[in-house]
PDB file of C-alpha atoms in Angstrom:
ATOM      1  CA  UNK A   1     -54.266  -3.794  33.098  1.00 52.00           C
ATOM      2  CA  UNK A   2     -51.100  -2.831  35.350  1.00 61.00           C
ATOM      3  CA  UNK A   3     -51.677   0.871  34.387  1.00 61.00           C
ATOM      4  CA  UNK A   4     -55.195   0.642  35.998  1.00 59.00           C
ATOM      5  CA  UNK A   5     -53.489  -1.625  39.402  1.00 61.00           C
ATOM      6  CA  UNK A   6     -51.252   1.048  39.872  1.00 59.00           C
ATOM      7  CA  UNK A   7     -53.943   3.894  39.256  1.00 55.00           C
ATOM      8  CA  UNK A   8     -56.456   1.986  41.479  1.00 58.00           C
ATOM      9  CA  UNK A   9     -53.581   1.068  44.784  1.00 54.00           C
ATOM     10  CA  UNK A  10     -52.438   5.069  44.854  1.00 61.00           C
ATOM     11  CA  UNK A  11     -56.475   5.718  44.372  1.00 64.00           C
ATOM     12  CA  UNK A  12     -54.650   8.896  42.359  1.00 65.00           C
ATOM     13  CA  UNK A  13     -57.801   9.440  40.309  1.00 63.00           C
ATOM     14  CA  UNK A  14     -59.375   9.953  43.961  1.00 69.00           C
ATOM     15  CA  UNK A  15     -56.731  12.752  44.916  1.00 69.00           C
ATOM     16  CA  UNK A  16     -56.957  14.901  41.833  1.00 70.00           C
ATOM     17  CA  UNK A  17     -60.608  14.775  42.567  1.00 69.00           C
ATOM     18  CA  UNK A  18     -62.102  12.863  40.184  1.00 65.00           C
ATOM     19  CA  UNK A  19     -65.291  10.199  40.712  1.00 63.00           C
ATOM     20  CA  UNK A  20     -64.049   6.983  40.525  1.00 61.00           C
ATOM     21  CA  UNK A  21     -66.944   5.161  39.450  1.00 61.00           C
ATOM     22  CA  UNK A  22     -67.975   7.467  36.575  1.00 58.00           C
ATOM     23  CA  UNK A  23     -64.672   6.877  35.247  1.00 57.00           C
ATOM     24  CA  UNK A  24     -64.024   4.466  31.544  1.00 63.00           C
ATOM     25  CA  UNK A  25     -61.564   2.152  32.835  1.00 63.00           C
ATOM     26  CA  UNK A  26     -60.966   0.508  29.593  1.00 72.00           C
ATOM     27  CA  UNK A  27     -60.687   3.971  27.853  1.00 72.00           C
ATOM     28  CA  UNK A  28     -58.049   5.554  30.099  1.00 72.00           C
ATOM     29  CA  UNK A  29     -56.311   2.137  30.329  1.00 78.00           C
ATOM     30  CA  UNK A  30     -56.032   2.183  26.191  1.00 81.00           C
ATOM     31  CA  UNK A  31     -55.043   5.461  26.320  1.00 81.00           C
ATOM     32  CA  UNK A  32     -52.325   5.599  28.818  1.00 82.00           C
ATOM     33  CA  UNK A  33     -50.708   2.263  27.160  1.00 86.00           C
ATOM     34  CA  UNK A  34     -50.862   3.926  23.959  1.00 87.00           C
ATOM     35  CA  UNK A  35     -49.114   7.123  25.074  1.00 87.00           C
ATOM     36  CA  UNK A  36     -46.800   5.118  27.334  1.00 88.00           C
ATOM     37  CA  UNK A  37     -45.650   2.745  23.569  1.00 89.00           C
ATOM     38  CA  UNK A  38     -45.405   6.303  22.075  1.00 90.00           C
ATOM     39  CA  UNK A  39     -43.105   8.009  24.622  1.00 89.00           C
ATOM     40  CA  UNK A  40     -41.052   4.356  24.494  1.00 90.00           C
ATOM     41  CA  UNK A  41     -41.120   4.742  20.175  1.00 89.00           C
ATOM     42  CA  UNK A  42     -40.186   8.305  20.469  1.00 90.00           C
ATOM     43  CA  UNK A  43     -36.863   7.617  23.406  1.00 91.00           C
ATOM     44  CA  UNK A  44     -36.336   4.658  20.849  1.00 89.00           C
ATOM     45  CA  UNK A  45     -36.250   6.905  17.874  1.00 89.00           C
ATOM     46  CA  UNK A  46     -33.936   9.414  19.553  1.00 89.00           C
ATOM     47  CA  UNK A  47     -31.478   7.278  20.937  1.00 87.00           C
ATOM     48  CA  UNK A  48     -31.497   5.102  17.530  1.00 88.00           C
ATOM     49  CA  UNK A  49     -30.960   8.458  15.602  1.00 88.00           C
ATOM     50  CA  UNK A  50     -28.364   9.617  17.671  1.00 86.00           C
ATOM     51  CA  UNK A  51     -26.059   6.710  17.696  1.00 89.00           C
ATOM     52  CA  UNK A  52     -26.838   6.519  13.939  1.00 91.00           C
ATOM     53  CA  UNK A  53     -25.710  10.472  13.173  1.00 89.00           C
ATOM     54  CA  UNK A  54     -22.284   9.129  15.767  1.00 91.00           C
ATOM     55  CA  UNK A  55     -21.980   6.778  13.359  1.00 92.00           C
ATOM     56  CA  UNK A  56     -21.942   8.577  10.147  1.00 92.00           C
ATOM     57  CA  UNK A  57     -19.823  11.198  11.798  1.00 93.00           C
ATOM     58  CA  UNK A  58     -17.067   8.622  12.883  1.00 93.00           C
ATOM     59  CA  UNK A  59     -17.069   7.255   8.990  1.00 91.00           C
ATOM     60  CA  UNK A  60     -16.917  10.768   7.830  1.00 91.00           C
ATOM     61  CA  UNK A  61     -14.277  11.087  10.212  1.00 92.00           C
ATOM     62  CA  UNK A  62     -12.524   8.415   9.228  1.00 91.00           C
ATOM     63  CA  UNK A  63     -12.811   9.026   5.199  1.00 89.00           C
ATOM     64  CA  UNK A  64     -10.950  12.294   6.072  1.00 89.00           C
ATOM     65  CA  UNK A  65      -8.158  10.237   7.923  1.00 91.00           C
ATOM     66  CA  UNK A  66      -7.567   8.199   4.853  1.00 90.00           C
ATOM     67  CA  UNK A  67      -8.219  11.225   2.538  1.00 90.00           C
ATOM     68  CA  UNK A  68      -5.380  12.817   4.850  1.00 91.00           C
ATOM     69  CA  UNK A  69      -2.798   9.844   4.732  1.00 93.00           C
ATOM     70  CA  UNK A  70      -3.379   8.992   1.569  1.00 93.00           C
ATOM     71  CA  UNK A  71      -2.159  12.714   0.703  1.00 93.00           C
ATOM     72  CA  UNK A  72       0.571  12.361   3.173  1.00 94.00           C
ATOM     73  CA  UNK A  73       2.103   9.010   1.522  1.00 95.00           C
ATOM     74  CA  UNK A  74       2.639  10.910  -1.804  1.00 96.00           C
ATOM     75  CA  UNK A  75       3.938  14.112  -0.781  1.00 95.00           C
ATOM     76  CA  UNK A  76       6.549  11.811   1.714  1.00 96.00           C
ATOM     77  CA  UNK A  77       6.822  10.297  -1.983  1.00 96.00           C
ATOM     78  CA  UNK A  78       7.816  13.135  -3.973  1.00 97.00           C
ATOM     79  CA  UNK A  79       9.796  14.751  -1.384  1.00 96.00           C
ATOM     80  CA  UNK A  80      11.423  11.545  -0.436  1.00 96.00           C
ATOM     81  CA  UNK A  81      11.924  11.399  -4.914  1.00 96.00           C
ATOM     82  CA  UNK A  82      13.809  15.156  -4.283  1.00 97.00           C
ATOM     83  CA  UNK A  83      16.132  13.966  -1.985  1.00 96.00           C
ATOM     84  CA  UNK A  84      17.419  10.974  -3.801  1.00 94.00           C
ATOM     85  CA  UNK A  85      18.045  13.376  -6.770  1.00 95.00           C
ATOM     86  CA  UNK A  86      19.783  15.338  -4.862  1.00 95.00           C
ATOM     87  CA  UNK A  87      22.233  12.361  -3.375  1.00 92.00           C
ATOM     88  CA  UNK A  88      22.498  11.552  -6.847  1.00 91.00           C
ATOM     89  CA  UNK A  89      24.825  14.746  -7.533  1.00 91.00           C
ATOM     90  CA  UNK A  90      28.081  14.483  -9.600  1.00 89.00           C
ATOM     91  CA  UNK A  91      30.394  14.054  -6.341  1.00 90.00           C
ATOM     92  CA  UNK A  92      28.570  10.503  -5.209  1.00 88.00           C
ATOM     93  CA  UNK A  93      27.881   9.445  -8.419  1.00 87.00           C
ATOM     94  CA  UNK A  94      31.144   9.777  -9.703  1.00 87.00           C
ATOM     95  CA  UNK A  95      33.241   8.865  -6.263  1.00 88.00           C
ATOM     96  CA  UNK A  96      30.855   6.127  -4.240  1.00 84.00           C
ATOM     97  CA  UNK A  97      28.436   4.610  -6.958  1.00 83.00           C
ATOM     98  CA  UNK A  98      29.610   4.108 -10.553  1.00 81.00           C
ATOM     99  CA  UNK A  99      33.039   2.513  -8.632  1.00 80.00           C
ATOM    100  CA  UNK A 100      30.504  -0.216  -6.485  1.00 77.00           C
ATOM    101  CA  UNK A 101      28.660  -1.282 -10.231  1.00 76.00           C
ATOM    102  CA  UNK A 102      29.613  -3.928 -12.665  1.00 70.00           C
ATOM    103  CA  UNK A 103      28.864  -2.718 -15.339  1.00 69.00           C
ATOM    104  CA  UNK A 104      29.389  -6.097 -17.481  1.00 66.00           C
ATOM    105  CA  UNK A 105      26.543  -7.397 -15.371  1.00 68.00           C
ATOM    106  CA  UNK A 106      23.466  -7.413 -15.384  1.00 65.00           C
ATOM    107  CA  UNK A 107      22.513  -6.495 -11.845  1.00 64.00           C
ATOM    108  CA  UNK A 108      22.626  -3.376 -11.665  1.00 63.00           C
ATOM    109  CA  UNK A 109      21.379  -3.370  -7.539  1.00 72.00           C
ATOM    110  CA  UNK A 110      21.950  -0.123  -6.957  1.00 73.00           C
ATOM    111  CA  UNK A 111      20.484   1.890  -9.734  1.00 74.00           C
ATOM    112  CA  UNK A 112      17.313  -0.391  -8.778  1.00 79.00           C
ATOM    113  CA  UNK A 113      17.820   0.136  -4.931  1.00 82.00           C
ATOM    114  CA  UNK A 114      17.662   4.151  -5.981  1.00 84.00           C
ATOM    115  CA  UNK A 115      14.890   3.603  -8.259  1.00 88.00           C
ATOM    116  CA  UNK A 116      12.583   1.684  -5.686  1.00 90.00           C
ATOM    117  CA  UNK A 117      13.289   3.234  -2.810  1.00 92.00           C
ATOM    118  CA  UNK A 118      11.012   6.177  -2.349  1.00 95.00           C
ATOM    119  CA  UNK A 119       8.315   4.340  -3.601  1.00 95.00           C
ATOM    120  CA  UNK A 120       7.929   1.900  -0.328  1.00 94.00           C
ATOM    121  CA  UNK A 121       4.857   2.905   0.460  1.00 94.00           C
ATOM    122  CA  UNK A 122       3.726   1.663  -2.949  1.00 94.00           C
ATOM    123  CA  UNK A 123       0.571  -0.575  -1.785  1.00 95.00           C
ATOM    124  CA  UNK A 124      -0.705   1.902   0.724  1.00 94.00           C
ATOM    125  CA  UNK A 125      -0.818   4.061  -2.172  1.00 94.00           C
ATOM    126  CA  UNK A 126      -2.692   1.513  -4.306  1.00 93.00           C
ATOM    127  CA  UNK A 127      -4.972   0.598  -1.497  1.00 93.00           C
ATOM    128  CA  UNK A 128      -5.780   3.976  -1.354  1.00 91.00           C
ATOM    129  CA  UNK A 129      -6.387   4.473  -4.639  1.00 92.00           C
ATOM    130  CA  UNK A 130      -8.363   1.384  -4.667  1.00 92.00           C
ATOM    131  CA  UNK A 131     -10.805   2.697  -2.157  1.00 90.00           C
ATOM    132  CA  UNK A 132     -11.386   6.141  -3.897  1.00 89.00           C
ATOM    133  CA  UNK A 133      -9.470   8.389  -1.410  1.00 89.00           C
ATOM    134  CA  UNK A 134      -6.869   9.149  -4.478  1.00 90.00           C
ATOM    135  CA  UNK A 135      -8.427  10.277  -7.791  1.00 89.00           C
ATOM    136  CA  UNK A 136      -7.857   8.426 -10.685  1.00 91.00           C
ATOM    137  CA  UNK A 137      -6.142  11.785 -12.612  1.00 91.00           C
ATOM    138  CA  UNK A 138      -3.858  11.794  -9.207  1.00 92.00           C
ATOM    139  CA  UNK A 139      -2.634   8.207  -9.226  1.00 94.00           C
ATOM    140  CA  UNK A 140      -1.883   8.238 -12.992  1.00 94.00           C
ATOM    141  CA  UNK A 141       0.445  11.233 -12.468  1.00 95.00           C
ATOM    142  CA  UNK A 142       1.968   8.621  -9.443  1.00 96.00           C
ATOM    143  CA  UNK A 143       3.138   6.325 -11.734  1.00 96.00           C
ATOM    144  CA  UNK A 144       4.082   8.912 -14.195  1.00 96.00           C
ATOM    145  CA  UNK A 145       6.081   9.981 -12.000  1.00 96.00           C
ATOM    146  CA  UNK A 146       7.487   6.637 -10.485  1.00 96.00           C
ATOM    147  CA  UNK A 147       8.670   5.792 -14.358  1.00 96.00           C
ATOM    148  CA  UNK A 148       9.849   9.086 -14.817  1.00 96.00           C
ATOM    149  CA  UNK A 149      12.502   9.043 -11.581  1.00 96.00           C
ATOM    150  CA  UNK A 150      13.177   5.114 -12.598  1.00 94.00           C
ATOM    151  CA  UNK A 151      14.070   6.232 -15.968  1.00 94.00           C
ATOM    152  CA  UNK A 152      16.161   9.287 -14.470  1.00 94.00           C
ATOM    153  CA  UNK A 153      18.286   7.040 -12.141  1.00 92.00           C
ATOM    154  CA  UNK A 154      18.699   4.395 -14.338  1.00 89.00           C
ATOM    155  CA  UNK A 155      20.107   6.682 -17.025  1.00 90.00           C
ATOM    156  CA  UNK A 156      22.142   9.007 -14.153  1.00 91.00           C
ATOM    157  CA  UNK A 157      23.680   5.314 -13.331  1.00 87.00           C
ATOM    158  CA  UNK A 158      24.607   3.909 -16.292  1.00 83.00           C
ATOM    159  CA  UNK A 159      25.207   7.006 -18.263  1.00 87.00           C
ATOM    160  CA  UNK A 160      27.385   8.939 -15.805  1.00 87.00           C
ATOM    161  CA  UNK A 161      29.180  10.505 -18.020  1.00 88.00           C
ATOM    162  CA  UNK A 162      26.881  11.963 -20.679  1.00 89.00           C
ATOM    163  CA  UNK A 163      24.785  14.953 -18.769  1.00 91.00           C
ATOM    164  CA  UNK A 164      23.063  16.144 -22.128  1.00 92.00           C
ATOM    165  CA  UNK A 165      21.110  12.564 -21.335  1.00 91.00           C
ATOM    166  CA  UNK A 166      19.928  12.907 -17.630  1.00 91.00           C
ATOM    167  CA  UNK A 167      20.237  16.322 -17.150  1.00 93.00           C
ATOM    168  CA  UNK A 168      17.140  17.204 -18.953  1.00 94.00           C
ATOM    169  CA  UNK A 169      15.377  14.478 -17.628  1.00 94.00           C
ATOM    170  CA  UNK A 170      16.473  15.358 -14.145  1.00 95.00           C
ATOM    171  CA  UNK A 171      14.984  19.207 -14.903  1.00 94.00           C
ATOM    172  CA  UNK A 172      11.307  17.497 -15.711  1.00 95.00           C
ATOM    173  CA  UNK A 173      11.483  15.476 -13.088  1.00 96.00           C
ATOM    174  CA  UNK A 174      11.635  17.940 -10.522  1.00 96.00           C
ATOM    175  CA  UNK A 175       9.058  19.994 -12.577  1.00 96.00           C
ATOM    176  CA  UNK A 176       6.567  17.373 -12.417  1.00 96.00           C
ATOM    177  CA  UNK A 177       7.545  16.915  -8.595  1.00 96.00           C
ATOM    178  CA  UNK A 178       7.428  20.270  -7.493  1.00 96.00           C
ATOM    179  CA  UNK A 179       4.359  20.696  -9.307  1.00 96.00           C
ATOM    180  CA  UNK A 180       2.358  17.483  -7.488  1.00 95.00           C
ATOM    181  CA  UNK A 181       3.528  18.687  -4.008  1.00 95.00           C
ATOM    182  CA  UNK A 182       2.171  22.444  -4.752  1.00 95.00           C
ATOM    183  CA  UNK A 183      -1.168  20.379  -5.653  1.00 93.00           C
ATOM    184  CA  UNK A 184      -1.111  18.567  -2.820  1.00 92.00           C
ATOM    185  CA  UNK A 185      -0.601  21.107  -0.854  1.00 92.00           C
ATOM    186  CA  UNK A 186      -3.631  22.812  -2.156  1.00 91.00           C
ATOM    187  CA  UNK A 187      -5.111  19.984  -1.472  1.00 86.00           C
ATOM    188  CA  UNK A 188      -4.630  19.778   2.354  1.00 84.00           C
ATOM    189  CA  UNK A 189      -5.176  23.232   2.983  1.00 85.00           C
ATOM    190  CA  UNK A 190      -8.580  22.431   1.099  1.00 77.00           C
ATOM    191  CA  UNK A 191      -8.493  24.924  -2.150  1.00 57.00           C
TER     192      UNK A 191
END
């Protein structure tokens, strides 16, 4: 009905040169209120599509953020794992740790302090895991590694003095290291 008021006040049909009264109101009115809900569904459409595509794209873009960080927190790991190994050479071993432990107790704080500490990030790691953004296969060689340095700094602690027991476990340590942070690697430059 408003389609026809505003048709009839301009008297358009009148300047494009068409007769009025031999005009079907009721047709032209059904037609132009069914092509004006069309062009309203089809802007609809579009703008719903669009914002749904900016959606998907922002949780794509997000997935790659975690994928990224969660990639980040275990190479900071194993790198972070490297360096304690290396404070844990003969010189500070022998000269600034094994004189600070009682060995008749059992706290042993330090060897657990060294043990624990690159792994801070420990429930980031989890969460991650958790949500899917690291592989099962990926996580299990986490804690295989975790053990691994535990068992490495509790036995370069305690057993300070016999190499032919943490020496070799020092060597597959940083075998096992160095080969997670070439895989990650490969895995951020996306091979």
């Amino acid at each position: 009905m408003s389609t026809t008021t505003v048709l009839d006040y301009a008297n358009i049909p009148s300047l494009l040169g068409l007769h009025v009264s031999n005009m079907n109101w009721s047709f032209y009115t059904g037609f132009l209120n069914a092509v004006a809900v069309l062009a309203v569904f089809a802007i609809t459409y579009k703008v719903l599509t669009g914002r749904e595509v900016e959606i998907r794209e922002k949780e794509l873009r997000r997935e790659e953020n975690k994928q990224k960080v969660s990639l980040l927190l275990l190479n900071d790991c194993y790198e972070d794992c490297k360096r304690y190994i290396d404070l844990l050479n003969e010189e500070n071993v022998n000269n600034y740790i094994v004189p600070k432990i009682d060995f008749d107790s059992t706290d042993l704080g330090i060897a657990v302090n060294f043990s624990t500490a690159p792994f801070v990030n420990q429930d980031a790691i989890a969460d991650f895991a958790k949500d899917g953004q690291i592989p099962e296969d990926r996580i299990a060689r986490y804690y295989a590694i975790k053990r691994k340095f535990e068992e490495y700094v509790n036995m370069r602690i305690t057993l300070f003095d016999a190499p032919h027991f943490y020496v070799p476990l020092r060597g597959g340590l940083l075998r096992l290291l160095n080969d997670e942070i070439a895989c990650i690697d490969r895995l951020k430059a996306g091979r």
